[in-house]
Coordinates of C-alpha atoms in Angstrom, one line a residue:
M1 CA 62.0 -76.7 32.0
D2 CA 59.4 -78.6 33.5
L3 CA 61.5 -79.2 36.6
L4 CA 61.8 -75.2 36.9
R5 CA 58.1 -75.0 36.6
S6 CA 57.4 -77.5 39.5
Y7 CA 59.5 -75.3 41.7
A8 CA 57.9 -72.2 40.7
D9 CA 54.6 -74.0 41.4
G10 CA 56.0 -74.4 45.3
E11 CA 56.4 -78.1 45.3
S12 CA 59.3 -79.1 47.4
P13 CA 61.7 -81.8 46.5
E14 CA 60.7 -83.9 49.3
E15 CA 56.9 -84.0 48.2
S16 CA 58.3 -84.5 44.7
L17 CA 60.0 -87.6 46.0
R18 CA 57.0 -88.8 47.9
E19 CA 54.6 -88.5 45.1
P20 CA 56.4 -89.3 41.8
V21 CA 53.7 -88.9 39.1
L22 CA 54.2 -90.2 35.5
N23 CA 52.0 -88.0 33.3
N24 CA 51.2 -90.0 30.3
G25 CA 47.6 -88.6 29.5
P26 CA 44.9 -86.7 30.8
G27 CA 43.1 -89.5 32.6
D28 CA 46.0 -91.0 34.2
G29 CA 46.2 -88.5 37.1
P30 CA 46.3 -85.1 38.2
S31 CA 48.1 -82.5 36.2
S32 CA 49.0 -78.8 36.4
P33 CA 46.5 -76.5 35.4
D34 CA 48.7 -74.7 33.2
S35 CA 49.5 -78.1 31.3
S36 CA 47.7 -78.6 28.3
S37 CA 46.7 -81.9 26.6
D38 CA 49.5 -81.2 24.0
S39 CA 52.4 -81.0 26.6
P40 CA 54.9 -83.7 26.6
P41 CA 54.9 -86.1 29.6
H42 CA 57.6 -85.4 32.5
I43 CA 59.2 -87.4 35.2
S44 CA 59.7 -86.0 38.8
L45 CA 63.5 -86.7 40.2
P46 CA 64.5 -87.5 43.7
A47 CA 66.4 -84.7 45.4
K48 CA 70.1 -84.9 45.6
T49 CA 72.4 -83.8 48.7
S50 CA 76.3 -83.5 48.7
A51 CA 76.3 -84.2 52.5
P52 CA 77.8 -87.6 53.7
R53 CA 75.3 -90.1 55.2
V54 CA 75.9 -90.6 58.8
D55 CA 74.7 -93.7 60.8
D56 CA 72.9 -92.8 64.1
T57 CA 72.0 -96.3 65.4
A58 CA 75.0 -96.5 67.8
L59 CA 74.1 -93.0 69.1
A60 CA 70.3 -93.9 69.5
L61 CA 71.4 -97.0 71.6
T62 CA 73.8 -95.1 73.8
A63 CA 71.3 -92.5 74.7
A64 CA 68.6 -95.2 75.5
V65 CA 71.1 -96.9 77.8
S66 CA 72.0 -94.0 79.6
D67 CA 68.2 -93.0 79.8
R68 CA 67.6 -96.6 81.3
S69 CA 70.5 -96.3 83.8
I70 CA 69.1 -92.8 84.8
H71 CA 65.9 -94.3 85.8
R72 CA 66.8 -97.4 87.2
P73 CA 67.7 -98.2 90.9
L74 CA 71.2 -98.3 92.4
D75 CA 72.3 -101.9 93.4
P76 CA 73.2 -101.5 97.0
S77 CA 75.8 -104.2 96.9
Q78 CA 78.1 -102.4 94.2
H79 CA 81.0 -100.5 95.4
A80 CA 81.3 -98.1 92.4
V81 CA 78.7 -96.2 90.4
G82 CA 79.7 -95.5 86.6
F83 CA 77.7 -92.1 86.3
N84 CA 76.5 -89.4 88.5
P85 CA 73.3 -90.5 90.3
T86 CA 70.5 -88.0 91.2
Y87 CA 69.5 -87.5 94.8
D88 CA 66.3 -89.4 94.3
Q89 CA 68.4 -92.4 93.1
L90 CA 70.7 -92.2 96.2
W91 CA 67.6 -92.3 98.6
A92 CA 65.2 -94.5 96.9
P93 CA 64.3 -97.5 98.5
I94 CA 65.6 -100.8 97.7
Y95 CA 63.5 -102.7 95.2
G96 CA 63.2 -106.5 94.6
P97 CA 62.5 -109.4 96.3
A98 CA 63.0 -109.6 100.2
H99 CA 66.2 -111.1 101.7
P100 CA 65.3 -114.8 102.6
Y101 CA 66.8 -114.6 106.0
A102 CA 66.1 -111.0 107.0
K103 CA 62.8 -110.2 108.5
D104 CA 62.6 -106.7 107.2
G105 CA 64.5 -107.3 103.9
I106 CA 67.8 -105.9 104.8
A107 CA 70.8 -108.1 104.7
Q108 CA 72.9 -108.7 107.9
G109 CA 75.8 -107.2 106.2
M110 CA 73.9 -103.9 105.9
R111 CA 72.9 -103.5 109.4
N112 CA 74.4 -101.6 112.1
H113 CA 71.3 -101.7 114.7
K114 CA 69.0 -104.4 115.4
L115 CA 66.1 -102.7 113.5
G116 CA 68.0 -102.0 110.4
F117 CA 70.4 -99.6 109.2
V118 CA 70.7 -96.3 111.2
E119 CA 72.6 -93.1 110.0
D120 CA 74.5 -90.8 112.5
A121 CA 73.1 -87.5 112.4
S122 CA 74.1 -84.2 114.2
I123 CA 71.5 -82.4 116.0
Q124 CA 71.5 -80.4 119.1
S125 CA 70.0 -82.0 122.2
F126 CA 67.8 -78.9 122.5
L127 CA 66.3 -79.2 119.3
F128 CA 65.8 -82.9 119.5
D129 CA 64.0 -82.5 122.7
E130 CA 61.9 -79.7 121.1
Q131 CA 60.6 -81.7 118.4
Y132 CA 60.2 -84.9 120.5
N133 CA 58.1 -83.2 122.9
T134 CA 56.1 -81.5 120.1
F135 CA 55.3 -84.8 118.5
H136 CA 54.3 -86.4 121.6
K137 CA 52.2 -83.3 122.6
Y138 CA 50.7 -82.2 119.2
G139 CA 51.3 -85.2 116.9
Y140 CA 53.6 -83.5 114.3
A141 CA 57.2 -82.3 114.1
A142 CA 59.8 -81.1 111.8
D143 CA 61.6 -83.5 109.4
P144 CA 65.4 -83.7 110.5
S145 CA 66.0 -82.3 106.8
G146 CA 64.3 -79.2 108.0
L147 CA 62.2 -79.1 104.6
S148 CA 58.9 -80.7 105.8
Y149 CA 56.8 -81.8 108.6
V150 CA 55.7 -85.1 109.6
G151 CA 52.5 -86.1 111.5
D152 CA 49.0 -84.6 112.1
V153 CA 49.1 -81.7 109.1
E154 CA 45.5 -80.3 110.3
T155 CA 46.9 -79.9 113.9
L156 CA 50.0 -78.5 112.2
E157 CA 48.0 -75.8 110.2
R158 CA 45.8 -74.8 113.1
N159 CA 49.0 -74.5 115.4
Q160 CA 50.6 -72.3 113.0
A161 CA 53.6 -74.9 113.2
F162 CA 54.8 -73.7 116.5
S163 CA 56.5 -76.1 119.0
V164 CA 56.2 -76.7 122.9
Y165 CA 59.2 -74.4 123.2
N166 CA 58.1 -71.4 121.1
I167 CA 54.5 -70.8 121.6
P168 CA 53.4 -67.3 120.8
Q169 CA 52.6 -64.9 123.8
Q170 CA 49.3 -64.3 122.8
E171 CA 48.7 -68.2 122.6
Q172 CA 50.1 -68.7 126.2
K173 CA 47.5 -65.7 127.2
R174 CA 44.7 -67.4 125.7
R175 CA 45.7 -70.5 127.2
R176 CA 46.0 -69.0 130.8
L177 CA 42.5 -67.4 130.4
E178 CA 40.8 -70.6 129.4
L179 CA 42.4 -72.4 132.4
K180 CA 41.3 -69.8 134.5
S181 CA 38.0 -69.8 133.3
A182 CA 37.8 -73.8 133.3
E183 CA 38.7 -73.5 137.1
T184 CA 36.3 -70.9 138.0
E185 CA 33.5 -73.1 136.2
S186 CA 34.7 -76.3 138.1
D187 CA 34.2 -74.6 141.4
D188 CA 30.9 -73.4 140.5
P189 CA 28.6 -76.2 141.2
V190 CA 25.7 -74.9 139.0
T191 CA 28.2 -74.7 136.0
A192 CA 29.7 -78.0 136.9
A193 CA 26.2 -79.6 136.9
V194 CA 25.2 -78.0 133.6
D195 CA 28.6 -78.8 131.9
S196 CA 28.3 -82.5 133.0
A197 CA 24.9 -83.1 131.8
G198 CA 26.2 -84.9 128.5
P199 CA 25.3 -88.2 127.1
D200 CA 28.6 -89.7 128.4
V201 CA 28.4 -88.5 131.9
E202 CA 27.2 -92.1 133.1
N203 CA 30.0 -94.0 131.0
P204 CA 33.0 -94.6 133.3
S205 CA 35.3 -95.0 130.1
T206 CA 34.8 -91.5 129.1
S207 CA 36.4 -88.3 130.0
E208 CA 33.1 -86.6 131.1
W209 CA 32.7 -89.2 133.7
L210 CA 36.3 -88.5 135.1
L211 CA 35.8 -84.9 135.0
K212 CA 32.5 -85.1 136.9
N213 CA 34.0 -87.7 139.6
K214 CA 37.5 -86.0 140.1
K215 CA 37.8 -84.9 143.5
S216 CA 40.7 -83.4 145.6
P217 CA 42.5 -85.3 148.3
W218 CA 40.4 -83.3 151.0
A219 CA 36.9 -83.7 149.4
G220 CA 34.4 -85.5 151.5
K221 CA 36.5 -84.8 154.7
K222 CA 34.4 -83.0 157.4
D223 CA 35.2 -82.0 160.9
V224 CA 34.2 -84.6 163.2
A225 CA 34.5 -84.7 166.7
Q226 CA 37.4 -86.9 167.7
G227 CA 36.5 -89.7 170.0
E228 CA 38.3 -91.2 173.1
L229 CA 41.9 -92.6 172.3
T230 CA 42.3 -96.4 173.1
E231 CA 44.9 -97.5 175.7
E232 CA 47.6 -98.2 172.8
Q233 CA 47.0 -94.9 171.5
K234 CA 47.4 -93.0 174.6
K235 CA 50.6 -94.8 175.5
Y236 CA 52.1 -94.1 172.0
A237 CA 51.2 -90.5 172.3
E238 CA 52.8 -90.1 175.7
E239 CA 56.1 -91.9 174.1
Y240 CA 56.1 -89.7 171.6
A241 CA 55.6 -86.6 173.3
E242 CA 58.4 -87.8 175.9
K243 CA 60.9 -88.2 173.0
K244 CA 60.1 -84.9 171.5
S245 CA 60.6 -83.0 174.7
E246 CA 63.8 -84.7 175.1
K247 CA 65.1 -83.8 171.8
G248 CA 63.9 -80.2 172.5
R249 CA 66.1 -80.2 175.8
E250 CA 69.1 -81.5 174.0
G251 CA 68.9 -79.2 171.4
K252 CA 68.9 -76.2 174.0
G253 CA 71.8 -77.8 175.8
E254 CA 69.9 -79.0 178.9
K255 CA 70.6 -81.9 180.8
T256 CA 68.6 -85.1 179.9
D257 CA 67.7 -87.4 182.9
H258 CA 69.3 -90.8 182.6
V259 CA 68.9 -93.6 185.1
D260 CA 72.5 -94.4 186.4
K261 CA 72.8 -98.2 187.3
T262 CA 75.5 -100.6 188.3
T263 CA 75.7 -104.3 188.6
F264 CA 78.4 -106.1 190.7
H265 CA 79.3 -109.5 189.3
G266 CA 81.7 -110.8 191.9
K267 CA 80.9 -113.1 195.0
E268 CA 81.3 -110.5 197.5
E269 CA 82.2 -106.8 197.7
S270 CA 84.5 -107.5 200.6
D271 CA 86.3 -110.4 202.0
Y272 CA 86.3 -112.0 205.5
Q273 CA 89.0 -109.4 206.7
G274 CA 86.5 -106.5 205.4
R275 CA 88.7 -105.5 202.7
S276 CA 87.2 -104.1 199.7
W277 CA 87.3 -105.9 196.3
V278 CA 89.0 -102.7 194.6
A279 CA 92.0 -103.2 197.3
P280 CA 95.3 -104.2 195.6
P281 CA 96.8 -107.3 196.8
K282 CA 99.7 -106.7 199.1
D283 CA 102.1 -109.0 197.6
A284 CA 102.0 -107.0 194.1
K285 CA 105.5 -105.9 193.4
P286 CA 107.5 -105.4 190.2
S287 CA 108.8 -108.7 189.0
N288 CA 111.5 -107.4 186.8
D289 CA 112.9 -104.0 186.0
H290 CA 113.4 -104.9 182.4
C291 CA 110.3 -105.2 179.9
Y292 CA 110.1 -107.8 177.4
I293 CA 107.9 -107.9 174.3
P294 CA 104.8 -110.2 174.8
K295 CA 104.7 -113.3 172.6
R296 CA 101.7 -115.4 173.7
W297 CA 97.8 -114.7 173.9
V298 CA 96.9 -115.8 177.3
H299 CA 93.3 -114.5 178.1
T300 CA 90.3 -112.9 176.7
W301 CA 87.8 -110.7 178.4
S302 CA 84.6 -110.5 176.5
G303 CA 81.6 -109.0 177.4
H304 CA 81.0 -106.0 175.5
T305 CA 78.4 -106.2 172.9
K306 CA 80.3 -103.8 170.6
G307 CA 83.5 -102.3 170.1
V308 CA 85.8 -101.3 173.1
A309 CA 87.1 -97.6 172.6
A310 CA 89.7 -97.6 175.4
I311 CA 91.2 -99.7 178.6
R312 CA 93.0 -98.4 181.5
F313 CA 94.8 -100.4 184.1
F314 CA 94.4 -99.6 187.7
P315 CA 97.1 -97.1 188.7
K316 CA 100.2 -98.3 190.3
H317 CA 99.1 -102.0 190.8
G318 CA 97.2 -102.8 187.5
H319 CA 95.1 -105.5 189.4
L320 CA 91.9 -104.3 187.6
L321 CA 91.4 -103.2 184.2
L322 CA 88.7 -100.6 183.2
S323 CA 87.0 -100.8 179.6
A324 CA 84.9 -98.1 178.0
G325 CA 82.5 -99.9 175.4
M326 CA 80.5 -98.4 172.5
D327 CA 77.5 -100.3 174.1
T328 CA 77.3 -97.3 176.5
K329 CA 78.6 -99.5 179.3
I330 CA 81.8 -99.3 181.3
K331 CA 83.3 -102.4 182.9
I332 CA 85.8 -103.3 185.1
W333 CA 87.8 -106.8 185.1
D334 CA 90.1 -108.7 187.6
V335 CA 93.6 -109.3 186.0
F336 CA 95.3 -111.4 189.0
N337 CA 92.6 -113.7 190.3
S338 CA 89.5 -115.0 188.6
G339 CA 90.0 -113.0 185.3
K340 CA 86.0 -112.1 185.1
C341 CA 84.1 -109.0 184.9
M342 CA 83.7 -107.5 188.5
R343 CA 81.3 -104.5 188.1
T344 CA 79.3 -103.0 185.2
Y345 CA 78.8 -99.2 185.4
M346 CA 75.6 -97.9 183.2
G347 CA 75.1 -94.2 183.0
H348 CA 75.8 -92.9 179.6
S349 CA 72.9 -93.1 176.7
K350 CA 75.5 -93.3 174.1
A351 CA 78.9 -94.7 173.3
V352 CA 81.7 -93.9 175.8
R353 CA 84.5 -92.1 174.4
D354 CA 87.4 -92.0 177.2
I355 CA 88.0 -93.0 180.6
S356 CA 90.3 -91.7 183.2
F357 CA 91.3 -93.1 186.9
S358 CA 92.1 -90.7 189.7
N359 CA 95.7 -91.1 191.2
D360 CA 94.5 -93.6 193.8
G361 CA 91.9 -95.4 191.4
S362 CA 89.1 -94.8 193.9
K363 CA 87.2 -92.7 191.4
F364 CA 87.4 -92.4 187.5
L365 CA 85.9 -90.2 184.9
S366 CA 84.0 -91.1 181.7
A367 CA 83.1 -89.1 178.7
G368 CA 80.4 -90.2 176.4
Y369 CA 78.9 -89.0 173.2
D370 CA 75.8 -88.4 175.0
K371 CA 77.7 -85.0 175.8
N372 CA 78.1 -86.0 179.6
I373 CA 80.9 -86.4 181.6
K374 CA 80.5 -88.4 184.8
L375 CA 82.7 -89.0 187.9
W376 CA 82.1 -92.5 189.3
D377 CA 82.8 -94.2 192.5
T378 CA 85.0 -97.3 191.4
E379 CA 83.9 -99.5 194.7
T380 CA 80.4 -98.6 194.6
G381 CA 79.5 -97.8 191.1
K382 CA 77.6 -94.6 192.1
V383 CA 77.7 -91.6 190.1
I384 CA 79.3 -88.7 192.2
S385 CA 78.8 -85.8 189.8
T386 CA 77.8 -85.1 186.2
F387 CA 79.2 -82.2 183.9
S388 CA 78.3 -81.2 180.5
T389 CA 78.4 -78.2 178.4
G390 CA 76.2 -79.3 175.7
K391 CA 79.1 -80.6 173.4
I392 CA 80.6 -83.9 173.3
P393 CA 83.8 -84.5 175.3
Y394 CA 86.6 -86.2 173.4
V395 CA 89.1 -86.5 176.4
V396 CA 89.0 -86.0 179.8
K397 CA 91.9 -85.8 182.4
L398 CA 92.3 -85.1 185.9
N399 CA 95.1 -82.9 187.4
P400 CA 98.0 -85.3 188.1
D401 CA 99.1 -83.4 191.3
D402 CA 97.6 -85.0 194.5
D403 CA 96.5 -81.4 195.7
K404 CA 94.6 -80.8 192.4
Q405 CA 92.5 -84.0 191.9
H406 CA 89.4 -82.0 192.2
I407 CA 90.3 -80.3 189.0
L408 CA 88.8 -81.7 185.6
L409 CA 90.1 -80.9 182.2
A410 CA 87.9 -81.8 179.3
G411 CA 88.7 -81.3 175.3
M412 CA 85.3 -80.7 173.7
S413 CA 84.1 -81.0 170.1
D414 CA 83.6 -77.1 170.1
K415 CA 87.2 -76.5 170.0
K416 CA 87.4 -75.7 173.8
I417 CA 89.2 -77.1 176.7
V418 CA 87.0 -76.7 179.7
Q419 CA 88.0 -76.6 183.3
W420 CA 86.0 -77.7 186.1
D421 CA 86.3 -77.5 189.8
M422 CA 84.4 -80.8 190.7
N423 CA 83.9 -79.7 194.3
S424 CA 81.6 -76.9 193.4
G425 CA 80.5 -78.0 189.7
E426 CA 81.5 -74.8 188.3
I427 CA 83.7 -74.1 185.5
T428 CA 86.9 -72.2 186.4
Q429 CA 88.6 -71.7 182.9
E430 CA 88.2 -72.2 179.2
Y431 CA 90.9 -72.4 177.1
D432 CA 89.8 -71.4 173.6
Q433 CA 92.5 -71.3 170.9
H434 CA 92.0 -74.5 168.8
L435 CA 90.3 -74.3 165.2
G436 CA 89.1 -78.0 165.5
A437 CA 87.8 -80.6 168.0
V438 CA 90.3 -81.3 170.8
N439 CA 91.6 -84.9 170.8
T440 CA 94.1 -85.1 173.6
I441 CA 95.3 -83.5 176.8
T442 CA 98.8 -84.5 178.2
F443 CA 100.5 -82.9 181.2
V444 CA 104.5 -82.3 181.3
D445 CA 107.0 -80.3 183.1
N446 CA 106.0 -81.4 186.8
N447 CA 102.3 -80.8 185.6
R448 CA 102.8 -77.2 185.4
R449 CA 102.1 -77.3 181.5
F450 CA 99.9 -79.3 179.4
V451 CA 100.0 -80.2 175.5
T452 CA 96.7 -80.5 173.6
S453 CA 96.4 -81.8 170.0
S454 CA 93.3 -81.2 167.7
D455 CA 91.7 -81.9 164.4
D456 CA 93.3 -78.5 163.3
K457 CA 96.5 -80.3 162.7
S458 CA 98.2 -78.5 165.2
L459 CA 99.9 -78.8 169.0
R460 CA 99.5 -76.1 171.4
V461 CA 101.2 -75.9 174.9
W462 CA 99.4 -74.3 177.8
E463 CA 100.5 -73.1 181.1
F464 CA 97.9 -74.7 183.7
G465 CA 95.4 -72.2 184.8
I466 CA 96.4 -69.4 182.1
P467 CA 94.2 -69.6 179.0
V468 CA 97.1 -68.3 176.7
V469 CA 99.2 -70.4 174.4
I470 CA 102.9 -70.5 175.1
K471 CA 103.8 -72.6 172.2
Y472 CA 102.1 -73.3 168.9
I473 CA 103.4 -75.9 166.6
S474 CA 101.7 -76.3 163.2
E475 CA 103.6 -77.2 160.1
P476 CA 102.5 -77.9 156.6
H477 CA 103.4 -81.4 156.5
M478 CA 101.8 -82.1 159.8
H479 CA 98.6 -84.3 160.1
S480 CA 96.2 -84.6 162.8
M481 CA 97.2 -86.4 166.0
P482 CA 94.6 -88.2 167.8
S483 CA 96.7 -90.0 170.4
I484 CA 100.0 -88.7 172.7
S485 CA 101.8 -90.2 175.2
L486 CA 104.4 -89.4 177.6
H487 CA 107.6 -91.2 177.9
P488 CA 108.5 -92.5 181.3
N489 CA 111.3 -90.3 182.0
G490 CA 109.0 -87.3 181.0
N491 CA 111.3 -85.8 178.4
W492 CA 109.6 -86.9 175.3
L493 CA 106.0 -87.1 173.6
A494 CA 105.1 -89.7 171.2
A495 CA 102.1 -88.5 169.2
Q496 CA 100.4 -90.8 166.7
S497 CA 100.1 -89.1 163.2
L498 CA 97.5 -89.7 160.8
D499 CA 100.1 -90.1 158.1
N500 CA 101.1 -93.6 159.5
Q501 CA 103.9 -92.6 161.8
I502 CA 104.5 -91.9 165.4
L503 CA 106.8 -88.5 165.8
I504 CA 108.6 -87.6 168.8
Y505 CA 108.5 -84.1 170.6
S506 CA 110.8 -82.9 173.3
T507 CA 109.0 -81.6 176.5
K508 CA 111.9 -79.0 177.1
E509 CA 111.1 -75.6 176.3
R510 CA 111.2 -75.3 172.7
F511 CA 108.8 -78.7 172.0
Q512 CA 111.2 -79.3 169.0
L513 CA 110.4 -82.4 166.6
N514 CA 113.2 -84.9 167.0
K515 CA 113.7 -85.7 163.4
K516 CA 116.1 -88.8 164.3
K517 CA 113.2 -90.6 165.9
R518 CA 110.4 -91.8 163.7
F519 CA 108.5 -95.1 164.2
A520 CA 106.6 -96.2 161.1
G521 CA 105.2 -99.3 159.2
H522 CA 101.8 -99.5 160.7
I523 CA 98.6 -98.4 159.1
V524 CA 96.5 -95.9 161.2
A525 CA 95.2 -93.3 158.7
G526 CA 91.5 -92.7 159.9
Y527 CA 91.6 -94.4 163.3
A528 CA 92.6 -92.7 166.6
C529 CA 94.8 -95.8 167.6
Q530 CA 96.6 -95.1 170.8
A531 CA 100.4 -95.3 171.2
N532 CA 102.2 -96.1 174.4
F533 CA 105.6 -96.7 176.2
S534 CA 106.6 -99.8 178.1
P535 CA 107.1 -98.9 181.7
D536 CA 111.1 -98.8 181.3
G537 CA 110.9 -96.8 178.3
R538 CA 112.8 -99.3 175.9
F539 CA 109.9 -100.1 173.7
V540 CA 107.0 -98.0 171.7
M541 CA 103.9 -99.8 171.0
S542 CA 100.7 -99.0 168.8
G543 CA 97.7 -100.5 167.5
D544 CA 96.7 -100.2 164.0
G545 CA 93.6 -100.4 161.7
E546 CA 94.5 -104.0 160.5
G547 CA 94.2 -105.5 164.1
K548 CA 97.9 -105.8 164.6
C549 CA 99.9 -104.6 167.6
W550 CA 103.4 -103.1 166.9
F551 CA 106.4 -103.0 168.8
W552 CA 109.6 -100.8 168.2
D553 CA 112.8 -100.4 169.6
W554 CA 113.0 -96.7 171.4
K555 CA 116.9 -96.6 170.4
S556 CA 116.9 -97.9 167.2
C557 CA 113.6 -97.1 166.1
K558 CA 113.2 -100.4 164.3
V559 CA 110.2 -102.9 164.2
F560 CA 110.8 -105.5 166.9
R561 CA 107.5 -107.4 166.7
T562 CA 104.1 -107.6 165.4
L563 CA 101.1 -109.4 166.9
K564 CA 97.8 -110.1 165.1
C565 CA 95.5 -108.9 168.1
H566 CA 92.0 -108.4 166.8
E567 CA 89.6 -109.0 163.6
G568 CA 89.3 -105.2 162.7
V569 CA 91.0 -102.1 164.2
C570 CA 93.1 -102.3 167.4
I571 CA 92.2 -99.3 168.8
G572 CA 94.1 -99.3 172.4
C573 CA 97.0 -101.1 174.1
E574 CA 98.2 -100.7 177.5
W575 CA 101.3 -102.2 179.2
H576 CA 100.9 -103.5 182.7
P577 CA 102.5 -101.2 185.2
L578 CA 103.9 -103.9 187.7
E579 CA 104.1 -107.2 185.6
Q580 CA 106.3 -105.5 182.5
S581 CA 106.0 -108.5 180.4
K582 CA 102.2 -108.2 180.1
V583 CA 100.3 -106.3 177.6
A584 CA 96.5 -105.6 177.2
T585 CA 94.8 -104.8 173.8
C586 CA 91.3 -103.9 172.8
G587 CA 89.6 -103.5 169.6
W588 CA 86.4 -103.0 167.7
D589 CA 85.5 -106.6 167.8
G590 CA 84.5 -106.2 171.4
M591 CA 87.5 -108.2 172.7
I592 CA 90.3 -107.3 175.4
K593 CA 93.1 -109.7 175.2
Y594 CA 96.0 -110.3 177.5
W595 CA 99.3 -111.1 176.1
Y596 CA 102.3 -112.3 178.0
S597 CA 106.1 -112.9 177.0
C598 CA 106.9 -116.1 179.2
S599 CA 106.7 -119.6 177.7
F600 CA 104.7 -120.7 180.4
I601 CA 100.9 -119.7 181.1
L602 CA 99.4 -119.2 184.5
V603 CA 97.2 -121.9 185.8
F604 CA 94.0 -119.5 186.5
F605 CA 94.3 -118.5 182.6
L606 CA 93.7 -122.5 182.0
I607 CA 90.9 -122.8 184.5
F608 CA 89.2 -119.6 183.6

């Protein structure tokens, strides 16, 4: 009953357990108010439970270990993690002592850059440039994660986090107004003086001093009367004015005056019998009806300071050799006797492109890059006439007929073939059908027609005197043909094609390509190397871009011989008209070489 009474009084069993009281008397401890001194003593018993007792020590230890693993940093050297780490753990800095052999504490195996570990990030170039320029201009930029900003927070708040590429229109307008007002104030001397009156104006290291002393490039310059020029200044001014006037005349197509000079290098211009040095020897006759391929290099003519563009033997006799140089000079050389230069012709101001003898050799034409065509007297070296259209002549030819030696044809850089009457000096005809610069002019069919080639990769056949094309040859496989030669029998044309082959065309009515004859093996792509025939027509020869001279058999089209002639390009080659075993070659090395097929060498070549 006492136990029930204690429950009724509100005492819990735990409290009974915590405060077990043994009531032995009134003075021994507290008692219930309802109890009297006469009541018997009672004992509070511990609470009882029927649930089994569970040991939670292992659970507490597991929770403590997991809590410790969550808060401890990851070991960067381990390859597996036994729990799900948080973001903070994955990106937490590495703790612990610094690596003894790494300056920044990162081991060498953890590096992929000389400054540490760098992660690849995908970011557009525009966004990177925007944040990069914003940081360098304002001092803040957006974090690559896009969640925060780094840098100057105050400037970020003041500019409302805009970048250099998305400034609001109001801000742009405000800045324009500020800039305009600043320029106005700087132009006003009174305002500038007031603004510059600061304490740091006199200190050169401050921006106020720089603003005060900043001047435009024209500041301080005044209109001062020019004094008299010195002699050197006057001379320079005259030369400059002369050059400027010459350029103006060239641009307008006007003729520029150039001094024509000549120098004779021989002993006498005539011998004791009064014969001119140009006169051919009387005993010059063909030595053999058959031509032979040359083997030996027997003589060299050297006098040009730059490359030689073309060579021509004196017509019918070949006792003189004419050469056109890129040093603006034309020289004529003795072939039979001394082997020396006989005369130098100086009249062009730029490199000479082409030369051509008249039928008797008393005159010759020269075409230069100075846009002039000159007719020279071979013996005296005087310029008889000068012709020009304001364009560069690439090829010059006289009509081969003896009664038309006064008619000049020139292929120009402006796609035209111009015909002059040299007696009157007037242009009598223009053949204007090509689509590129004209490279060659070759007379065929008893000089009634002529064939021209051009940079437009075509051949055109013209009736002399009639500016209408009678035959047009152009195929997709054709290349430009900078050199064409006529076979001695007059029935075939050899065209040097820039695809490293020589093509043969008929000169009959149809001007067909002879597909059975093709001469190849040499390298001429990019060079206007001359192709030529032997006087008997048995051999075809050509220079190439590697300095070699190639000889082919006309019938079999096989390579007969190659000679290493020049250092550089072998641009021209000519067979001697009388001595059929001798060949002259010229190249861009400035040399003209003479080749002979016999095993013996003439004495004068050894002497000179």
